[in-house]
Each structure stands twice: as structure tokens, then as C-alpha cells.
mmCIF file of C-alpha atoms and ligand atoms in Angstrom:
data_model
loop_
_atom_site.group_PDB
_atom_site.id
_atom_site.type_symbol
_atom_site.label_atom_id
_atom_site.label_comp_id
_atom_site.label_asym_id
_atom_site.label_seq_id
_atom_site.Cartn_x
_atom_site.Cartn_y
_atom_site.Cartn_z
ATOM 1 C CA MET U 140 0.202 0.181 0.177
ATOM 2 C CA SER U 141 0.937 3.568 -0.851
ATOM 3 C CA GLU U 142 0.329 6.181 2.027
ATOM 4 C CA GLU U 143 -2.395 8.283 -0.213
ATOM 5 C CA LEU U 144 -1.529 11.595 1.215
ATOM 6 C CA PHE U 145 -3.952 13.572 -1.176
ATOM 7 C CA ARG U 146 -6.987 12.373 0.712
ATOM 8 C CA GLU U 147 -6.666 13.621 3.966
ATOM 9 C CA ASP U 148 -5.174 16.754 2.221
ATOM 10 C CA SER U 149 -5.166 17.665 -1.705
ATOM 11 C CA TYR U 150 -3.532 20.868 -1.320
ATOM 12 C CA LEU U 151 -0.774 19.338 -0.885
ATOM 13 C CA ARG U 152 1.730 20.272 -4.144
ATOM 14 C CA GLU U 153 4.579 18.231 -2.763
ATOM 15 C CA CYS U 154 5.663 15.626 -1.583
ATOM 16 C CA ASP U 155 9.378 13.530 0.147
ATOM 17 C CA ALA U 156 8.655 10.372 -0.440
ATOM 18 C CA THR U 157 10.825 6.531 -0.646
ATOM 19 C CA VAL U 158 11.103 3.789 -3.983
ATOM 20 C CA VAL U 159 9.730 0.997 -2.595
ATOM 21 C CA GLY U 160 8.964 -1.094 -5.950
ATOM 22 C CA MET U 161 8.436 -0.687 -9.630
ATOM 23 C CA ASP U 162 6.062 -2.382 -11.845
ATOM 24 C CA ALA U 163 6.792 -2.159 -15.354
ATOM 25 C CA GLY U 164 8.947 0.440 -14.645
ATOM 26 C CA ALA U 165 6.429 3.012 -12.925
ATOM 27 C CA ILE U 166 6.776 3.715 -9.875
ATOM 28 C CA ILE U 167 5.818 2.622 -6.512
ATOM 29 C CA LEU U 168 6.246 5.769 -4.333
ATOM 30 C CA ASP U 169 5.706 4.558 0.481
ATOM 31 C CA GLN U 170 3.858 7.808 -0.258
ATOM 32 C CA THR U 171 2.603 10.798 -2.684
ATOM 33 C CA VAL U 172 0.758 13.873 -3.497
ATOM 34 C CA PHE U 173 0.092 11.758 -6.878
ATOM 35 C CA TYR U 174 -3.896 11.232 -6.877
ATOM 36 C CA PRO U 175 -4.158 8.165 -8.833
ATOM 37 C CA GLN U 176 -6.961 7.837 -12.040
ATOM 38 C CA GLY U 177 -10.720 7.199 -10.194
ATOM 39 C CA GLY U 178 -14.086 8.111 -10.167
ATOM 40 C CA GLY U 179 -13.721 10.354 -13.857
ATOM 41 C CA GLN U 180 -10.541 12.129 -12.678
ATOM 42 C CA PRO U 181 -7.805 11.981 -14.985
ATOM 43 C CA GLY U 182 -4.320 10.948 -12.720
ATOM 44 C CA ASP U 183 -1.872 13.780 -11.707
ATOM 45 C CA ILE U 184 1.157 14.770 -13.639
ATOM 46 C CA GLY U 185 4.584 15.808 -12.187
ATOM 47 C CA THR U 186 7.935 15.129 -11.316
ATOM 48 C CA LEU U 187 10.288 13.127 -9.110
ATOM 49 C CA THR U 188 13.432 14.575 -8.994
ATOM 50 C CA TRP U 189 16.583 13.058 -6.489
ATOM 51 C CA ASN U 190 20.366 12.746 -6.784
ATOM 52 C CA GLY U 191 20.451 15.962 -8.997
ATOM 53 C CA LYS U 192 18.115 14.038 -11.793
ATOM 54 C CA THR U 193 14.156 14.275 -12.520
ATOM 55 C CA ALA U 194 11.626 12.366 -14.457
ATOM 56 C CA ASN U 195 8.629 13.234 -15.622
ATOM 57 C CA VAL U 196 5.495 11.864 -14.613
ATOM 58 C CA VAL U 197 3.125 11.473 -17.480
ATOM 59 C CA ASP U 198 0.233 9.312 -15.672
ATOM 60 C CA THR U 199 -0.843 8.259 -11.726
ATOM 61 C CA ARG U 200 -2.444 4.869 -12.025
ATOM 62 C CA TYR U 201 -4.282 2.515 -9.305
ATOM 63 C CA GLY U 202 -1.308 -0.620 -9.360
ATOM 64 C CA GLU U 203 -2.206 -4.394 -8.025
ATOM 65 C CA HIS U 204 -2.560 -4.382 -4.137
ATOM 66 C CA GLY U 205 -3.588 -0.430 -2.866
ATOM 67 C CA THR U 206 -0.623 1.011 -5.097
ATOM 68 C CA ILE U 207 0.128 3.763 -6.940
ATOM 69 C CA LEU U 208 2.043 3.532 -10.274
ATOM 70 C CA HIS U 209 3.550 7.014 -11.092
ATOM 71 C CA LEU U 210 4.001 6.544 -14.847
ATOM 72 C CA LEU U 211 7.163 7.812 -16.212
ATOM 73 C CA GLU U 212 7.886 10.001 -18.977
ATOM 74 C CA GLU U 213 9.476 7.075 -21.632
ATOM 75 C CA ALA U 214 13.195 8.706 -21.346
ATOM 76 C CA SER U 215 13.235 9.788 -18.468
ATOM 77 C CA PRO U 216 15.890 8.925 -16.346
ATOM 78 C CA CYS U 217 14.529 6.476 -13.452
ATOM 79 C CA PRO U 218 14.728 5.629 -9.576
ATOM 80 C CA ALA U 219 16.283 2.820 -8.106
ATOM 81 C CA VAL U 220 14.392 1.447 -5.535
ATOM 82 C CA GLY U 221 15.019 2.579 -2.042
ATOM 83 C CA ASP U 222 15.968 5.955 -3.674
ATOM 84 C CA ASN U 223 14.954 9.245 -1.559
ATOM 85 C CA VAL U 224 12.944 11.484 -4.197
ATOM 86 C CA HIS U 225 11.079 14.513 -4.274
ATOM 87 C CA ALA U 226 7.524 14.314 -5.757
ATOM 88 C CA ALA U 227 5.816 16.899 -6.807
ATOM 89 C CA LEU U 228 2.291 17.984 -8.855
ATOM 90 C CA ASP U 229 1.681 19.668 -11.970
ATOM 91 C CA TRP U 230 -0.914 21.914 -9.451
ATOM 92 C CA GLU U 231 -2.206 24.445 -12.036
ATOM 93 C CA ARG U 232 -3.174 21.362 -13.576
ATOM 94 C CA ARG U 233 -4.156 19.415 -10.542
ATOM 95 C CA TYR U 234 -5.613 22.453 -9.349
ATOM 96 C CA ARG U 235 -8.321 23.043 -12.211
ATOM 97 C CA HIS U 236 -9.443 18.975 -11.585
ATOM 98 C CA MET U 237 -10.597 20.456 -7.840
ATOM 99 C CA ARG U 238 -12.535 23.759 -9.309
ATOM 100 C CA MET U 239 -14.210 21.313 -12.138
ATOM 101 C CA HIS U 240 -14.744 18.297 -9.487
ATOM 102 C CA THR U 241 -16.412 20.482 -7.171
ATOM 103 C CA ALA U 242 -17.981 22.241 -9.134
ATOM 104 C CA MET U 243 -19.540 18.467 -10.557
ATOM 105 C CA HIS U 244 -21.471 17.885 -7.077
ATOM 106 C CA LEU U 245 -23.119 21.767 -7.547
ATOM 107 C CA LEU U 246 -24.037 20.529 -10.368
ATOM 108 C CA GLY U 247 -25.300 16.565 -9.455
ATOM 109 C CA ALA U 248 -26.796 18.888 -6.371
ATOM 110 C CA VAL U 249 -29.374 21.220 -8.642
ATOM 111 C CA LEU U 250 -29.901 18.712 -11.431
ATOM 112 C CA GLN U 251 -31.643 15.997 -8.368
ATOM 113 C CA TYR U 252 -31.375 13.121 -11.246
ATOM 114 C CA GLY U 253 -29.926 10.025 -10.357
ATOM 115 C CA VAL U 254 -25.769 10.287 -12.162
ATOM 116 C CA THR U 255 -25.024 7.533 -15.239
ATOM 117 C CA GLY U 256 -21.349 9.017 -15.784
ATOM 118 C CA GLY U 257 -19.063 11.960 -15.642
ATOM 119 C CA ASN U 258 -15.018 12.302 -17.409
ATOM 120 C CA ILE U 259 -13.477 15.030 -15.741
ATOM 121 C CA SER U 260 -10.660 17.408 -17.163
ATOM 122 C CA ALA U 261 -8.580 20.843 -16.885
ATOM 123 C CA GLU U 262 -10.637 22.828 -20.194
ATOM 124 C CA LYS U 263 -13.651 20.289 -20.289
ATOM 125 C CA SER U 264 -16.114 17.997 -18.371
ATOM 126 C CA ARG U 265 -19.109 16.636 -17.816
ATOM 127 C CA LEU U 266 -21.892 14.824 -16.228
ATOM 128 C CA ASP U 267 -24.463 12.594 -17.838
ATOM 129 C CA PHE U 268 -27.761 12.663 -16.037
ATOM 130 C CA ASP U 269 -30.582 9.596 -15.807
ATOM 131 C CA MET U 270 -33.193 12.690 -17.191
ATOM 132 C CA GLU U 271 -35.325 12.507 -20.062
ATOM 133 C CA ASP U 272 -36.696 16.924 -19.769
ATOM 134 C CA SER U 273 -35.371 19.342 -21.703
ATOM 135 C CA VAL U 274 -32.228 21.331 -19.672
ATOM 136 C CA ASP U 275 -32.864 24.851 -19.232
ATOM 137 C CA LYS U 276 -29.613 25.890 -19.716
ATOM 138 C CA GLU U 277 -29.509 29.665 -17.870
ATOM 139 C CA ALA U 278 -31.128 28.304 -14.631
ATOM 140 C CA VAL U 279 -29.077 25.654 -14.058
ATOM 141 C CA ALA U 280 -25.878 27.964 -14.537
ATOM 142 C CA ALA U 281 -27.192 30.568 -12.513
ATOM 143 C CA ALA U 282 -28.152 27.789 -9.216
ATOM 144 C CA VAL U 283 -24.458 26.535 -9.761
ATOM 145 C CA GLN U 284 -23.333 29.666 -9.341
ATOM 146 C CA LYS U 285 -25.560 31.088 -6.308
ATOM 147 C CA LEU U 286 -24.130 28.101 -4.879
ATOM 148 C CA VAL U 287 -20.212 29.300 -5.611
ATOM 149 C CA VAL U 288 -21.333 32.513 -4.581
ATOM 150 C CA GLU U 289 -22.593 31.329 -1.043
ATOM 151 C CA ASP U 290 -19.322 30.134 -0.159
ATOM 152 C CA HIS U 291 -19.962 26.614 1.503
ATOM 153 C CA ALA U 292 -17.537 24.668 3.577
ATOM 154 C CA VAL U 293 -16.291 21.538 1.291
ATOM 155 C CA SER U 294 -14.990 18.408 3.853
ATOM 156 C CA HIS U 295 -14.331 14.556 3.986
ATOM 157 C CA ARG U 296 -15.000 12.225 6.617
ATOM 158 C CA TRP U 297 -14.405 8.204 7.481
ATOM 159 C CA ILE U 298 -17.222 6.534 8.671
ATOM 160 C CA THR U 299 -17.026 2.454 8.558
ATOM 161 C CA ASP U 300 -19.605 -0.157 7.256
ATOM 162 C CA ALA U 301 -21.196 -0.500 11.350
ATOM 163 C CA GLU U 302 -21.609 3.157 11.357
ATOM 164 C CA LEU U 303 -23.801 3.836 8.795
ATOM 165 C CA ASP U 304 -25.413 0.998 9.057
ATOM 166 C CA ALA U 305 -26.244 1.946 12.248
ATOM 167 C CA GLN U 306 -27.380 5.795 11.011
ATOM 168 C CA PRO U 307 -30.127 4.493 7.904
ATOM 169 C CA SER U 308 -30.666 8.484 7.868
ATOM 170 C CA LEU U 309 -27.418 8.863 7.099
ATOM 171 C CA VAL U 310 -27.533 7.248 4.168
ATOM 172 C CA ARG U 311 -30.938 8.295 3.037
ATOM 173 C CA THR U 312 -29.729 12.170 2.659
ATOM 174 C CA MET U 313 -26.596 10.594 0.270
ATOM 175 C CA SER U 314 -27.067 12.059 -2.662
ATOM 176 C CA VAL U 315 -25.219 8.719 -4.046
ATOM 177 C CA GLN U 316 -25.572 5.606 -2.394
ATOM 178 C CA PRO U 317 -22.461 3.849 -0.575
ATOM 179 C CA PRO U 318 -20.915 1.765 -1.991
ATOM 180 C CA ARG U 319 -20.578 -1.592 0.877
ATOM 181 C CA GLY U 320 -17.364 -4.347 1.763
ATOM 182 C CA LYS U 321 -14.707 -1.953 2.282
ATOM 183 C CA GLY U 322 -14.540 -1.658 5.412
ATOM 184 C CA ARG U 323 -14.937 2.275 5.291
ATOM 185 C CA ILE U 324 -16.276 4.940 3.429
ATOM 186 C CA ARG U 325 -15.385 8.236 2.836
ATOM 187 C CA LEU U 326 -17.446 10.752 3.435
ATOM 188 C CA LEU U 327 -17.662 14.276 1.168
ATOM 189 C CA GLU U 328 -20.257 16.871 2.381
ATOM 190 C CA ILE U 329 -20.639 20.470 0.568
ATOM 191 C CA GLU U 330 -22.577 21.500 3.856
ATOM 192 C CA GLY U 331 -26.403 22.144 3.105
ATOM 193 C CA VAL U 332 -25.370 21.049 -0.510
ATOM 194 C CA ASP U 333 -24.671 17.665 -0.963
ATOM 195 C CA LEU U 334 -23.535 14.220 0.915
ATOM 196 C CA GLN U 335 -22.222 11.359 -0.861
ATOM 197 C CA PRO U 336 -19.137 9.193 -0.765
ATOM 198 C CA CYS U 337 -16.392 10.295 -3.176
ATOM 199 C CA GLY U 338 -13.031 9.903 -3.188
ATOM 200 C CA GLY U 339 -11.561 12.713 -5.433
ATOM 201 C CA THR U 340 -9.879 15.247 -4.142
ATOM 202 C CA HIS U 341 -12.151 18.815 -3.517
ATOM 203 C CA LEU U 342 -11.959 22.153 -2.769
ATOM 204 C CA ARG U 343 -11.469 23.818 0.761
ATOM 205 C CA SER U 344 -15.280 25.700 -0.402
ATOM 206 C CA THR U 345 -17.373 26.751 -3.171
ATOM 207 C CA GLY U 346 -16.308 29.679 -3.516
ATOM 208 C CA GLU U 347 -12.960 29.013 -5.050
ATOM 209 C CA VAL U 348 -14.362 27.174 -8.000
ATOM 210 C CA GLY U 349 -14.833 30.240 -9.855
ATOM 211 C CA GLN U 350 -16.767 31.486 -12.799
ATOM 212 C CA LEU U 351 -18.007 28.303 -15.087
ATOM 213 C CA ARG U 352 -20.182 28.415 -17.902
ATOM 214 C CA ILE U 353 -22.673 25.089 -18.714
ATOM 215 C CA GLY U 354 -21.416 24.605 -22.501
ATOM 216 C CA LYS U 355 -23.709 22.273 -24.184
ATOM 217 C CA VAL U 356 -26.148 19.975 -23.485
ATOM 218 C CA GLU U 357 -25.913 16.542 -25.632
ATOM 219 C CA LYS U 358 -29.014 14.155 -25.959
ATOM 220 C CA LYS U 359 -27.578 10.619 -25.752
ATOM 221 C CA GLY U 360 -30.744 8.467 -25.878
ATOM 222 C CA ARG U 361 -33.988 8.460 -24.290
ATOM 223 C CA ARG U 362 -33.117 8.673 -20.626
ATOM 224 C CA ASN U 363 -30.060 10.394 -21.103
ATOM 225 C CA ARG U 364 -28.522 14.127 -21.302
ATOM 226 C CA ARG U 365 -24.930 14.574 -21.134
ATOM 227 C CA VAL U 366 -24.047 18.952 -19.622
ATOM 228 C CA ASN U 367 -20.787 19.300 -20.865
ATOM 229 C CA ILE U 368 -18.785 22.389 -18.027
ATOM 230 C CA HIS U 369 -15.437 24.687 -18.517
ATOM 231 C CA LEU U 370 -14.216 26.810 -16.863
ATOM 232 C CA ASP U 371 -13.092 30.746 -17.705
HETATM 233 ZN ZN1 LIG J 454 -16.067 14.408 -5.529
#
């Protein structure tokens, strides 16, 4: 297992770490600030530096047994197991992912339909809704922007399956049903707006989302509306 520093503090941009393994040329660290692709959010990119050398991390993915794989650019030098490295994110890109990801929660809170899919990138993101109604883009944009301006606090906490089972009313308030069987679940709360299981990286408060724009709304089948958003 790699310690997932980004899970407790998504604002950490860098950390020191030790190389504990390799998998097909990808680097496994004892701890990392790099978010591995998952939940519609891309894997982080950045650099590893050690002994005056720098390797470019071009993607981050989950490996087997909870490891996190830092995929290196082909021509990059490669650290060895046991080396102490400094891992640094491409923070500008990741911060945009955090703004997008948090904005997606707001969009999901405004459009209260089931979410059937989604994808986040630094430039544009989308959520697919299980809905037949048409989407009033201006009304949705205004409602989301209102939640941004109100600057709601965003926080997470961990809860065990047993604690969850003991609080059926909590489960009822969640917009997405929590997965069971992993022992514990990470709950993401946007105060007064949204509560759901989510492992991604979020902002501290919705005000940091800033200006966003609702893009195309695509009809992807009778019961599917795809809503695109852009950050300006
Ligand atoms: Zn999330």
C-alpha cells in the first residue's frame, strides 16, 4: 500500500518519499501526493527529483494491492528502489481538476437526477444524467453560480460500514448510495448542499470554483442528458 496523502489534504503539492517498488517501469512510492485516475478524474502529472536528476510523471494509475503507479516519460531517468525522491505535482492542472470536480458536485446537486457517468479534465467536464426532461441551461448556470458565491464549506470524513448501518437516516440523505464491503467509506460533504461517498480531490469551499459556464447539453439516448461545463 502507498500512503495516499492527497486523500487527507488535497492541497499538498509535493512530498518527500522513498521508492519501494517498480511495476513495468512505473514507480511505487511509500507515500504520494499524486492522485491516481479514478472516479472520472484523471491521474496527476508532475515530476520526481533525486540526486540532481528529474523524471517526468506523465500519468498516475492504481496498481495491484492498493499501490499507486507513477508512470514515467519514456526518455526520463529512473530512480532505483530505496532512493529518496521529491515528488511534485503539476499543481495548476490538478487545481483545475479540483475546481471542476467540486463544480460537478454542485451541478449534481442542482440537477437532482441520477448520475450515470462523468468525466473531468482541466478544460472541460461532463456529467450524464438519467433524465428525459430538457435542461434549462441558464437556470442551471444561475443555480450553480449561486452555490459558488455562497461559498459553502467542503469537508470529508471516514465512516465504517457498521457506523453507516447504524444510521439509516444518514444514508437516506446521501445523493449517491455508498459502496459496501471495503470496511470504510470516505464521505464528502458540501455543507447544506451535498453529501455522498467520493474519493476524489476537492476544494476547501465552493467559492474557489470561480466562474464557470454551462456548455453543450447533449441528448445521448431517450433517458440520458449529458451536461458539459467549462471553467473561465
Ligand atoms: Zn467528489
